[in-house]
CSV table of C-alpha atoms in Angstrom, one decimal:
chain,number,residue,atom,x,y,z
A,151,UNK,CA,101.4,85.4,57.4
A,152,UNK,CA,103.5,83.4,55.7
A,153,UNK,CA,104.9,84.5,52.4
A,154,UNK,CA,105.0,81.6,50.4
A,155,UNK,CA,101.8,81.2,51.1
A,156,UNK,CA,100.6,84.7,49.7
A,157,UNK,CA,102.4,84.3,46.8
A,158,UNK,CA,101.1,80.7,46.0
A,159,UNK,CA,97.3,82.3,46.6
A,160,UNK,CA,98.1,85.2,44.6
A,161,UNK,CA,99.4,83.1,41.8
A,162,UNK,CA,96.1,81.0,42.3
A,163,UNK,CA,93.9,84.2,41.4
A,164,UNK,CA,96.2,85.7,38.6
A,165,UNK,CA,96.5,82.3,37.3
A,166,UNK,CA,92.5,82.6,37.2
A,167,UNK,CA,92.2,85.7,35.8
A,168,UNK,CA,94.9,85.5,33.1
A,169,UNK,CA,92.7,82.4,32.4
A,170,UNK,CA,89.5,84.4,31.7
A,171,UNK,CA,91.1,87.2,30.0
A,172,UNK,CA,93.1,85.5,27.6
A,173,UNK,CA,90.9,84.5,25.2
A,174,UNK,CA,89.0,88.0,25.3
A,175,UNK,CA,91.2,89.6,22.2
A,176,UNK,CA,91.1,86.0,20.2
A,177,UNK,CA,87.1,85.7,20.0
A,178,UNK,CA,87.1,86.7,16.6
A,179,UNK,CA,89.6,84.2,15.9
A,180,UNK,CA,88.1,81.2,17.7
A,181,UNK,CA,85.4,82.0,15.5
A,182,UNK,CA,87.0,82.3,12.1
A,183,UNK,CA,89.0,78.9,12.7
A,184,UNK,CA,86.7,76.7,14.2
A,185,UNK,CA,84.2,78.1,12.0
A,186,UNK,CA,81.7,79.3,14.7
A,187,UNK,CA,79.5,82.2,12.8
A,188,UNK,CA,76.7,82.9,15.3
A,189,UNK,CA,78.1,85.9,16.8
A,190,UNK,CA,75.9,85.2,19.9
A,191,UNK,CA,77.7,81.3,20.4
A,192,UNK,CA,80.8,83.1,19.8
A,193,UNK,CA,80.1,85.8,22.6
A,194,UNK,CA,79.3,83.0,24.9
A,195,UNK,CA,82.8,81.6,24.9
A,196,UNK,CA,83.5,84.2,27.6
A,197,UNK,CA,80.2,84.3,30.1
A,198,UNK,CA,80.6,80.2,29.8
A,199,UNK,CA,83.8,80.6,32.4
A,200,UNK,CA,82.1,83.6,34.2
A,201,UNK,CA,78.4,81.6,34.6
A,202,UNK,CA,80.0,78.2,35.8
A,203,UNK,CA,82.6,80.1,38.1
A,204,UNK,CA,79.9,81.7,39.8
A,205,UNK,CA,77.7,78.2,40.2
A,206,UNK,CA,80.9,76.5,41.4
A,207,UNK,CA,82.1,79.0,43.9
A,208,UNK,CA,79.7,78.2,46.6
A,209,UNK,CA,80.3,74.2,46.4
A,210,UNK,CA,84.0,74.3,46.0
A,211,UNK,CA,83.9,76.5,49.4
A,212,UNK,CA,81.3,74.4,51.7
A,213,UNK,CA,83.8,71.4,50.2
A,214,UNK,CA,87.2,73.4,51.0
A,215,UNK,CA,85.4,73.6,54.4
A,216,UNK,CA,84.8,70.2,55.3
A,217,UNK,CA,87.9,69.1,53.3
A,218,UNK,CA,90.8,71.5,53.8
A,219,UNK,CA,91.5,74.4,51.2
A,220,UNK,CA,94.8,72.8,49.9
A,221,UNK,CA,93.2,69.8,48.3
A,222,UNK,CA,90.2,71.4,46.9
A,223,UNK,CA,93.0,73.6,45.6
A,224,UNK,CA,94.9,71.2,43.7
A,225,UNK,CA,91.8,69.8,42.3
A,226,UNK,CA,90.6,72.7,41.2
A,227,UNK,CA,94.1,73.9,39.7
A,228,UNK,CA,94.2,70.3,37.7
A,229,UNK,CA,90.8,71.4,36.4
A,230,UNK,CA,91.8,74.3,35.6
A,231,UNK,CA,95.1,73.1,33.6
A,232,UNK,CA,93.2,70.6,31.6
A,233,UNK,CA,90.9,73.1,30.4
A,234,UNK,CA,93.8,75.1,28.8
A,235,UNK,CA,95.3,71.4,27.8
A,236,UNK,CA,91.3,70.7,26.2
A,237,UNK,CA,91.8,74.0,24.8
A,238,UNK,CA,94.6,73.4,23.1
A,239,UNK,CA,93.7,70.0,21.9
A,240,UNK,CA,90.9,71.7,19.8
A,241,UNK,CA,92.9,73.6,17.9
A,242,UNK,CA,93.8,70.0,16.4
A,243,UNK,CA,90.7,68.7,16.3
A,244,UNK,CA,89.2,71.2,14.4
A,245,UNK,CA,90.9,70.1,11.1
A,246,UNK,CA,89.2,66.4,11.6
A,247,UNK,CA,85.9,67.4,13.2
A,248,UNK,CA,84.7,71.3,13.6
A,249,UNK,CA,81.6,70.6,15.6
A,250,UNK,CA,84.2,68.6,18.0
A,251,UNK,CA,86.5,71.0,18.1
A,252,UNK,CA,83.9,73.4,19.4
A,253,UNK,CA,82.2,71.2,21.7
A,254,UNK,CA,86.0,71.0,23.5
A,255,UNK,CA,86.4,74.8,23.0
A,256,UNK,CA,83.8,75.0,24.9
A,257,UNK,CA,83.9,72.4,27.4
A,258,UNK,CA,87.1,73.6,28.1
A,259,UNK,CA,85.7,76.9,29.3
A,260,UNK,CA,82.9,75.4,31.5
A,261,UNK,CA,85.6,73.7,32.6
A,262,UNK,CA,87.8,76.3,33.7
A,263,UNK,CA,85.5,78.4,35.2
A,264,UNK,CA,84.3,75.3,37.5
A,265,UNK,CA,87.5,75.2,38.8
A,266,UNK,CA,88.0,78.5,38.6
A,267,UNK,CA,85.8,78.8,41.4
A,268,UNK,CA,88.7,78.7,43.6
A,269,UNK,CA,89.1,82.6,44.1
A,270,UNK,CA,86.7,82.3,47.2
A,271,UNK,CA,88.9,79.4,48.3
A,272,UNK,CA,91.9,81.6,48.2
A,273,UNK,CA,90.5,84.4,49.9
A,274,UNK,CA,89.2,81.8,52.6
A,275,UNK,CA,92.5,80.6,53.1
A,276,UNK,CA,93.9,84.5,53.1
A,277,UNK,CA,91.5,84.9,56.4
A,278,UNK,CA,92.7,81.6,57.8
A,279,UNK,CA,96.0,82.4,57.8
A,280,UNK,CA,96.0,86.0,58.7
A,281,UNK,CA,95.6,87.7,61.9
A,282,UNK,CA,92.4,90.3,62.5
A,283,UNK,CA,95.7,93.0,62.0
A,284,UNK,CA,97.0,91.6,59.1
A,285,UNK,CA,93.6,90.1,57.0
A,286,UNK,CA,93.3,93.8,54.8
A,287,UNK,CA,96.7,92.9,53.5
A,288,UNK,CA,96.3,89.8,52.9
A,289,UNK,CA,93.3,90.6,51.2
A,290,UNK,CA,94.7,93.3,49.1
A,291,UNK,CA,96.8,90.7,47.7
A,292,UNK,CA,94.1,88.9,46.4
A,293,UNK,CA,92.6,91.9,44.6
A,294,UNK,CA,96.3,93.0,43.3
A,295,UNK,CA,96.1,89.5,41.9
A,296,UNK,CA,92.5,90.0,40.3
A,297,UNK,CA,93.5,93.1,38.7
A,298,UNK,CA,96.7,92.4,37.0
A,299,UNK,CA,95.2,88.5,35.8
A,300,UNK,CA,92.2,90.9,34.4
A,301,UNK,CA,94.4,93.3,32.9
A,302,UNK,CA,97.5,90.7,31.8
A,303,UNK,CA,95.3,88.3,30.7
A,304,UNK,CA,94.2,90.3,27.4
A,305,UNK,CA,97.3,91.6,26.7
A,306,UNK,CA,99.0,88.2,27.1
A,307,UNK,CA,96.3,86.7,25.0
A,308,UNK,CA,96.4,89.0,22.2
A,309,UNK,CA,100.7,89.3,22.1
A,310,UNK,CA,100.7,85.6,22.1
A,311,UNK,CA,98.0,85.4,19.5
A,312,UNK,CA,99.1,88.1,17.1
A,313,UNK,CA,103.0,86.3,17.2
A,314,UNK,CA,102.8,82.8,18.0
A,315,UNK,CA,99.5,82.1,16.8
A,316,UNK,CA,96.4,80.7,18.1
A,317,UNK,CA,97.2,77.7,19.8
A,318,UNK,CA,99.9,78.9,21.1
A,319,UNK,CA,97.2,81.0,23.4
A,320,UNK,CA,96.3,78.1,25.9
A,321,UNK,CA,99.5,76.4,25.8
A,322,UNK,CA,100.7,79.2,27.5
A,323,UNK,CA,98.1,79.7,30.0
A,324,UNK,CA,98.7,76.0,30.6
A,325,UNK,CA,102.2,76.7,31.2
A,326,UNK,CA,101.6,79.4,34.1
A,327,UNK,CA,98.8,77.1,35.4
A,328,UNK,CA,101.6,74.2,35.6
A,329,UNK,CA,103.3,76.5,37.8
A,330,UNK,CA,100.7,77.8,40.0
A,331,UNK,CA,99.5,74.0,40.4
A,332,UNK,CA,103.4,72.8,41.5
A,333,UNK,CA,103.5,76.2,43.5
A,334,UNK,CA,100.9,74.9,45.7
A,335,UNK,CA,101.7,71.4,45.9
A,336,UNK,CA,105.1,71.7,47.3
């Protein structure tokens, strides 16, 4: 195993994670600035990533098959890092045009979770690169990943919310996307 490698996939599915669960404490915020009062279309924000994550899955992995899983990869990690960049985007929209604003807000979480179908890619690559000895830990990488993105992401999300404000939220998953995406190109 090699150990860039592990920490380039484990910073793949944190990345993803942190993605998910950072918008999780601002809900109620999304909704009071961009003006969304349907508390069902505001819950949706988060099963949007979730739904779209689980139809993509499947297609980015027969892709990342025929493909390789570094390419598919990168795309998806592009995908991933304009979805924050969308995200971010609305927040400035929103003053010009609200339903725009959440048409992007939510685009940019369909977006997200498309690419963030990539977990399954990651764990594909974890059994290509381990041996039959080695696969469990390589493996439990991915779920140490999963669980500090689920339980970072929140906390990340609400800190930077509460002091930085709003925008400030996908900016700086963008920022730890950026670095996941030049982590696996080089």
């Amino acid at each position: 195993m090699k150990k860039a490698s592990l920490l380039t996939l484990f910073l793949i599915v944190f990345i993803d994670l942190v993605g998910f669960g950072i918008l999780l404490p601002n809900q109620q915020y999304y909704g009071e600035t961009f003006g969304i009062t349907n508390l069902f279309a505001l819950t949706l924000i988060g099963p949007a990533y979730s739904l779209f994550q689980f139809l993509a899955a499947p297609i980015l992995g027969r892709w990342s098959d025929r493909v390789g899983r570094r390419p598919v990869l990168l795309l998806s990690q592009i995908g991933t890092l304009i979805g924050f960049l969308l995200l971010f985007a609305s927040h400035f929209v929103v003053a010009i045009s609200a339903p725009v604003a959440i048409f992007l807000l939510y685009f940019s979480r369909v977006l997200d979770g498309i690419s963030g179908g990539n977990i399954s890619i990651a764990s594909a690559y974890i059994a290509d690169i381990t041996t039959p000895e080695n696969r469990a830990k390589g493996m439990g990488v991915i779920g140490a990943a999963f669980g500090l993105g689920f339980v970072l992401g929140p906390f990340i999300g609400g800190v930077v919310g509460k002091h930085l404000g709003l925008h400030y939220v996908p900016l700086t998953a963008a920022f730890f996307s950026a670095a996941a995406l030049l982590s696996t190109f080089l």
